[in-house]
mmCIF file of C-alpha atoms in Angstrom:
data_model
loop_
_atom_site.group_PDB
_atom_site.id
_atom_site.type_symbol
_atom_site.label_atom_id
_atom_site.label_comp_id
_atom_site.label_asym_id
_atom_site.label_seq_id
_atom_site.Cartn_x
_atom_site.Cartn_y
_atom_site.Cartn_z
ATOM 1 C CA UNK A 158 108.996 40.119 -50.315
ATOM 2 C CA UNK A 159 110.991 37.848 -48.017
ATOM 3 C CA UNK A 160 108.540 38.533 -45.195
ATOM 4 C CA UNK A 161 105.636 37.557 -47.437
ATOM 5 C CA UNK A 162 107.307 34.273 -48.383
ATOM 6 C CA UNK A 163 107.968 33.455 -44.738
ATOM 7 C CA UNK A 164 104.315 34.149 -43.878
ATOM 8 C CA UNK A 165 103.055 31.884 -46.677
ATOM 9 C CA UNK A 166 105.427 29.106 -45.581
ATOM 10 C CA UNK A 167 104.272 29.404 -41.966
ATOM 11 C CA UNK A 168 100.615 29.330 -43.048
ATOM 12 C CA UNK A 169 101.253 26.197 -45.125
ATOM 13 C CA UNK A 170 102.878 24.457 -42.160
ATOM 14 C CA UNK A 171 99.926 25.349 -39.935
ATOM 15 C CA UNK A 172 97.424 24.075 -42.495
ATOM 16 C CA UNK A 173 99.413 20.861 -42.954
ATOM 17 C CA UNK A 174 99.583 20.271 -39.205
ATOM 18 C CA UNK A 175 95.873 20.911 -38.844
ATOM 19 C CA UNK A 176 95.065 18.519 -41.690
ATOM 20 C CA UNK A 177 97.177 15.775 -40.155
ATOM 21 C CA UNK A 178 95.540 16.351 -36.785
ATOM 22 C CA UNK A 179 92.051 16.095 -38.268
ATOM 23 C CA UNK A 180 93.010 12.904 -40.084
ATOM 24 C CA UNK A 181 94.195 11.378 -36.830
ATOM 25 C CA UNK A 182 90.985 12.420 -35.049
ATOM 26 C CA UNK A 183 88.706 11.090 -37.797
ATOM 27 C CA UNK A 184 87.664 7.514 -37.004
ATOM 28 C CA UNK A 185 87.783 4.611 -39.376
ATOM 29 C CA UNK A 186 84.364 3.616 -40.651
ATOM 30 C CA UNK A 187 83.288 0.608 -38.580
ATOM 31 C CA UNK A 188 85.594 1.487 -35.687
ATOM 32 C CA UNK A 189 84.139 0.617 -32.269
ATOM 33 C CA UNK A 190 84.847 2.627 -29.135
ATOM 34 C CA UNK A 191 83.712 2.635 -25.534
ATOM 35 C CA UNK A 192 81.740 5.779 -24.707
ATOM 36 C CA UNK A 193 80.743 6.753 -21.164
ATOM 37 C CA UNK A 194 77.930 9.108 -22.191
ATOM 38 C CA UNK A 195 74.247 8.246 -22.313
ATOM 39 C CA UNK A 196 73.889 9.120 -26.009
ATOM 40 C CA UNK A 197 75.542 8.190 -29.295
ATOM 41 C CA UNK A 198 77.520 11.141 -30.742
ATOM 42 C CA UNK A 199 76.835 12.410 -34.258
ATOM 43 C CA UNK A 200 78.269 10.041 -36.844
ATOM 44 C CA UNK A 201 78.206 7.155 -34.384
ATOM 45 C CA UNK A 202 75.586 4.568 -33.391
ATOM 46 C CA UNK A 203 75.098 2.208 -30.481
ATOM 47 C CA UNK A 204 76.326 -1.343 -30.994
ATOM 48 C CA UNK A 205 72.842 -2.668 -30.310
ATOM 49 C CA UNK A 206 72.195 -4.891 -33.307
ATOM 50 C CA UNK A 207 69.975 -2.367 -35.069
ATOM 51 C CA UNK A 208 69.285 -2.771 -38.792
ATOM 52 C CA UNK A 209 70.554 -0.048 -41.126
ATOM 53 C CA UNK A 210 69.689 0.690 -44.734
ATOM 54 C CA UNK A 211 72.333 -0.465 -47.193
ATOM 55 C CA UNK A 212 71.560 2.344 -49.620
ATOM 56 C CA UNK A 213 72.165 4.968 -46.931
ATOM 57 C CA UNK A 214 75.269 3.331 -45.423
ATOM 58 C CA UNK A 215 77.074 1.772 -48.373
ATOM 59 C CA UNK A 216 80.577 2.347 -47.020
ATOM 60 C CA UNK A 217 79.785 0.735 -43.667
ATOM 61 C CA UNK A 218 77.982 -2.151 -45.382
ATOM 62 C CA UNK A 219 81.054 -2.752 -47.539
ATOM 63 C CA UNK A 220 82.988 -3.346 -44.304
ATOM 64 C CA UNK A 221 80.464 -5.233 -42.158
ATOM 65 C CA UNK A 222 78.386 -7.060 -44.753
ATOM 66 C CA UNK A 223 75.857 -9.356 -43.071
ATOM 67 C CA UNK A 224 78.323 -10.671 -40.496
ATOM 68 C CA UNK A 225 76.084 -9.405 -37.694
ATOM 69 C CA UNK A 226 72.702 -9.854 -39.399
ATOM 70 C CA UNK A 227 70.443 -8.353 -42.030
ATOM 71 C CA UNK A 228 69.167 -9.695 -45.341
ATOM 72 C CA UNK A 229 72.049 -8.301 -47.421
ATOM 73 C CA UNK A 230 69.606 -6.840 -49.964
ATOM 74 C CA UNK A 231 68.147 -3.821 -48.233
ATOM 75 C CA UNK A 232 69.519 -4.009 -44.700
ATOM 76 C CA UNK A 233 72.442 -5.062 -42.555
ATOM 77 C CA UNK A 234 72.889 -5.189 -38.791
ATOM 78 C CA UNK A 235 75.346 -3.519 -36.461
ATOM 79 C CA UNK A 236 77.209 -5.620 -33.890
ATOM 80 C CA UNK A 237 75.088 -6.249 -30.801
ATOM 81 C CA UNK A 238 77.151 -5.779 -27.645
ATOM 82 C CA UNK A 239 74.224 -5.293 -25.291
ATOM 83 C CA UNK A 240 74.993 -7.353 -22.196
ATOM 84 C CA UNK A 241 77.998 -8.951 -23.921
ATOM 85 C CA UNK A 242 81.761 -8.707 -23.908
ATOM 86 C CA UNK A 243 83.889 -8.793 -27.038
ATOM 87 C CA UNK A 244 86.405 -11.563 -27.741
ATOM 88 C CA UNK A 245 88.800 -11.994 -30.630
ATOM 89 C CA UNK A 246 88.035 -14.386 -33.483
ATOM 90 C CA UNK A 247 90.038 -17.491 -34.365
ATOM 91 C CA UNK A 248 91.658 -19.393 -31.520
ATOM 92 C CA UNK A 249 94.363 -18.529 -29.036
ATOM 93 C CA UNK A 250 96.780 -21.095 -27.582
ATOM 94 C CA UNK A 251 94.776 -23.769 -25.800
ATOM 95 C CA UNK A 252 91.474 -21.993 -26.486
ATOM 96 C CA UNK A 253 88.483 -22.809 -28.719
ATOM 97 C CA UNK A 254 88.125 -21.230 -32.156
ATOM 98 C CA UNK A 255 85.536 -18.493 -32.707
ATOM 99 C CA UNK A 256 84.222 -16.999 -35.935
ATOM 100 C CA UNK A 257 83.695 -13.292 -36.524
ATOM 101 C CA UNK A 258 80.154 -12.437 -35.446
ATOM 102 C CA UNK A 259 79.662 -15.648 -33.455
ATOM 103 C CA UNK A 260 77.573 -15.337 -30.302
ATOM 104 C CA UNK A 261 77.557 -17.493 -27.201
ATOM 105 C CA UNK A 262 77.603 -17.659 -23.447
ATOM 106 C CA UNK A 263 74.954 -17.209 -20.765
ATOM 107 C CA UNK A 264 74.761 -15.268 -17.475
ATOM 108 C CA UNK A 265 73.650 -18.349 -15.516
ATOM 109 C CA UNK A 266 74.155 -22.093 -15.709
ATOM 110 C CA UNK A 267 72.335 -25.114 -14.306
ATOM 111 C CA UNK A 268 74.546 -28.122 -13.653
ATOM 112 C CA UNK A 269 73.761 -31.393 -15.386
ATOM 113 C CA UNK A 270 74.746 -34.892 -14.273
ATOM 114 C CA UNK A 271 77.639 -34.916 -16.743
ATOM 115 C CA UNK A 272 78.995 -31.660 -15.284
ATOM 116 C CA UNK A 273 79.006 -32.897 -11.695
ATOM 117 C CA UNK A 274 82.169 -34.423 -10.236
ATOM 118 C CA UNK A 275 82.077 -38.107 -9.376
ATOM 119 C CA UNK A 276 80.877 -38.476 -5.783
ATOM 120 C CA UNK A 277 79.251 -40.829 -3.254
ATOM 121 C CA UNK A 278 76.164 -40.567 -1.087
ATOM 122 C CA UNK A 279 76.075 -41.965 2.449
ATOM 123 C CA UNK A 280 73.071 -44.017 3.455
ATOM 124 C CA UNK A 281 72.017 -46.061 6.492
ATOM 125 C CA UNK A 282 69.745 -49.043 6.876
ATOM 126 C CA UNK A 283 68.294 -50.814 9.896
ATOM 127 C CA UNK A 284 66.737 -54.277 10.128
ATOM 128 C CA UNK A 285 65.108 -56.307 12.869
ATOM 129 C CA UNK A 286 67.337 -58.812 14.678
ATOM 130 C CA UNK A 287 67.176 -62.307 13.284
ATOM 131 C CA UNK A 288 65.633 -64.908 15.571
ATOM 132 C CA UNK A 289 65.767 -68.627 15.009
ATOM 133 C CA UNK A 290 65.308 -71.884 16.904
ATOM 134 C CA UNK A 291 68.151 -74.165 17.907
ATOM 135 C CA UNK A 292 68.235 -77.912 18.265
ATOM 136 C CA UNK A 293 70.868 -79.826 20.123
ATOM 137 C CA UNK A 294 72.411 -83.035 18.848
ATOM 138 C CA UNK A 295 73.072 -84.074 22.445
ATOM 139 C CA UNK A 296 70.793 -86.202 24.557
ATOM 140 C CA UNK A 297 68.362 -84.193 26.642
ATOM 141 C CA UNK A 298 69.096 -83.841 30.356
ATOM 142 C CA UNK A 299 66.079 -81.863 31.627
ATOM 143 C CA UNK A 300 62.421 -82.678 31.782
ATOM 144 C CA UNK A 301 61.383 -79.026 31.772
ATOM 145 C CA UNK A 302 63.306 -76.302 29.981
ATOM 146 C CA UNK A 303 65.771 -74.357 32.028
ATOM 147 C CA UNK A 304 67.155 -70.937 31.149
ATOM 148 C CA UNK A 305 69.092 -71.242 27.896
ATOM 149 C CA UNK A 306 67.900 -74.799 27.158
ATOM 150 C CA UNK A 307 66.976 -75.870 23.650
ATOM 151 C CA UNK A 308 65.120 -78.970 22.410
ATOM 152 C CA UNK A 309 67.423 -81.994 22.403
ATOM 153 C CA UNK A 310 67.321 -85.699 21.596
ATOM 154 C CA UNK A 311 64.633 -87.207 23.755
ATOM 155 C CA UNK A 312 65.911 -89.193 26.704
ATOM 156 C CA UNK A 313 63.210 -91.828 27.247
ATOM 157 C CA UNK A 314 63.514 -93.794 30.515
ATOM 158 C CA UNK A 315 63.159 -97.533 30.564
ATOM 159 C CA UNK A 316 60.030 -97.241 32.648
ATOM 160 C CA UNK A 317 57.703 -94.376 31.804
ATOM 161 C CA UNK A 318 55.889 -94.757 35.023
ATOM 162 C CA UNK A 319 58.974 -93.928 37.060
ATOM 163 C CA UNK A 320 60.558 -91.027 35.158
ATOM 164 C CA UNK A 321 59.348 -88.438 32.688
ATOM 165 C CA UNK A 322 60.816 -88.022 29.232
ATOM 166 C CA UNK A 323 63.704 -85.595 29.191
ATOM 167 C CA UNK A 324 63.460 -83.342 26.137
ATOM 168 C CA UNK A 325 65.623 -80.288 26.884
ATOM 169 C CA UNK A 326 69.288 -79.567 27.347
ATOM 170 C CA UNK A 327 71.814 -76.744 27.097
ATOM 171 C CA UNK A 328 73.071 -75.813 23.597
ATOM 172 C CA UNK A 329 76.433 -77.472 24.065
ATOM 173 C CA UNK A 330 78.949 -78.180 21.332
ATOM 174 C CA UNK A 331 77.234 -79.882 18.468
ATOM 175 C CA UNK A 332 74.149 -77.686 18.594
ATOM 176 C CA UNK A 333 72.830 -76.847 15.155
ATOM 177 C CA UNK A 334 70.623 -74.142 13.807
ATOM 178 C CA UNK A 335 67.407 -75.475 12.464
ATOM 179 C CA UNK A 336 66.513 -73.023 9.761
ATOM 180 C CA UNK A 337 67.107 -71.894 6.196
ATOM 181 C CA UNK A 338 69.627 -69.644 4.547
ATOM 182 C CA UNK A 339 67.816 -66.529 3.318
ATOM 183 C CA UNK A 340 68.966 -64.152 0.592
ATOM 184 C CA UNK A 341 67.392 -61.278 -1.279
ATOM 185 C CA UNK A 342 67.704 -57.737 -2.613
ATOM 186 C CA UNK A 343 66.568 -54.525 -1.019
ATOM 187 C CA UNK A 344 65.967 -51.131 -2.635
ATOM 188 C CA UNK A 345 67.202 -48.088 -0.746
ATOM 189 C CA UNK A 346 65.850 -44.646 -1.568
ATOM 190 C CA UNK A 347 68.025 -41.568 -1.003
ATOM 191 C CA UNK A 348 65.949 -38.430 -0.604
ATOM 192 C CA UNK A 349 66.543 -35.603 -3.058
ATOM 193 C CA UNK A 350 68.261 -32.476 -1.826
ATOM 194 C CA UNK A 351 68.840 -29.107 -3.497
ATOM 195 C CA UNK A 352 66.701 -26.654 -5.430
ATOM 196 C CA UNK A 353 67.791 -27.307 -9.045
ATOM 197 C CA UNK A 354 68.328 -23.568 -9.495
ATOM 198 C CA UNK A 355 70.715 -22.022 -12.003
ATOM 199 C CA UNK A 356 73.754 -20.310 -10.481
ATOM 200 C CA UNK A 357 75.289 -16.991 -11.479
ATOM 201 C CA UNK A 358 78.489 -17.197 -13.539
ATOM 202 C CA UNK A 359 78.860 -13.484 -14.321
ATOM 203 C CA UNK A 360 82.249 -11.877 -13.921
ATOM 204 C CA UNK A 361 82.418 -8.488 -12.149
ATOM 205 C CA UNK A 362 81.140 -5.919 -14.642
ATOM 206 C CA UNK A 363 80.460 -2.246 -15.343
ATOM 207 C CA UNK A 364 77.763 -1.287 -17.828
ATOM 208 C CA UNK A 365 78.972 1.177 -20.453
ATOM 209 C CA UNK A 366 78.147 2.019 -24.080
ATOM 210 C CA UNK A 367 79.852 0.610 -27.159
ATOM 211 C CA UNK A 368 79.520 2.857 -30.217
ATOM 212 C CA UNK A 369 80.465 2.294 -33.862
ATOM 213 C CA UNK A 370 81.550 4.911 -36.405
ATOM 214 C CA UNK A 371 79.097 5.304 -39.287
ATOM 215 C CA UNK A 372 81.216 7.832 -41.171
ATOM 216 C CA UNK A 373 84.904 8.594 -41.357
ATOM 217 C CA UNK A 374 87.896 7.258 -43.235
ATOM 218 C CA UNK A 375 87.340 4.115 -45.263
ATOM 219 C CA UNK A 376 89.952 1.636 -44.011
ATOM 220 C CA UNK A 377 92.527 0.420 -46.499
ATOM 221 C CA UNK A 378 93.605 -3.226 -46.548
ATOM 222 C CA UNK A 379 97.174 -2.199 -47.405
#
């Protein structure tokens, strides 16, 4: 009799342990895991945004609702993690706030003017040398121009038949520029450079499957 009681007690302990183990192994409905295989196990589905029937997945719909898509009458969508990483909702310290089911981001980015740092461009310009005539306020000393001479005040001799008129002299102190002050604007064109191509902003990655539990234990809020 005592042996029989001990056997029943041992059997009960084994059954209890097995039940607890199964409960721990059973996923929560809506639980997402990373799976390295190339298929979705039974009771699980890929997190690929597919639409499911509400009538056939009422428990899962009660958890997900239309957070990830669907019309909410006949269908609802699973989370779509294809080519995406998961982030937590709400906002962390110093970070933006995100809502559950919100999507964003891009694998590439093309810089705009507002995204570029303030910078300068070097340019060069060349112009022809300015040339102008000079007149001297001094009395001329030469009849014919010598090297460096400029027109000067005519030196007319008393007798034209004896000497020629002297009209040239060196640009000594008192020489003036006979001309006008010029001013104006010039447009400089800087040639474009670069290809205007988007650049890759992807972090190092490994492609692997995300799967979601369709059946299991319905999660309790308490």
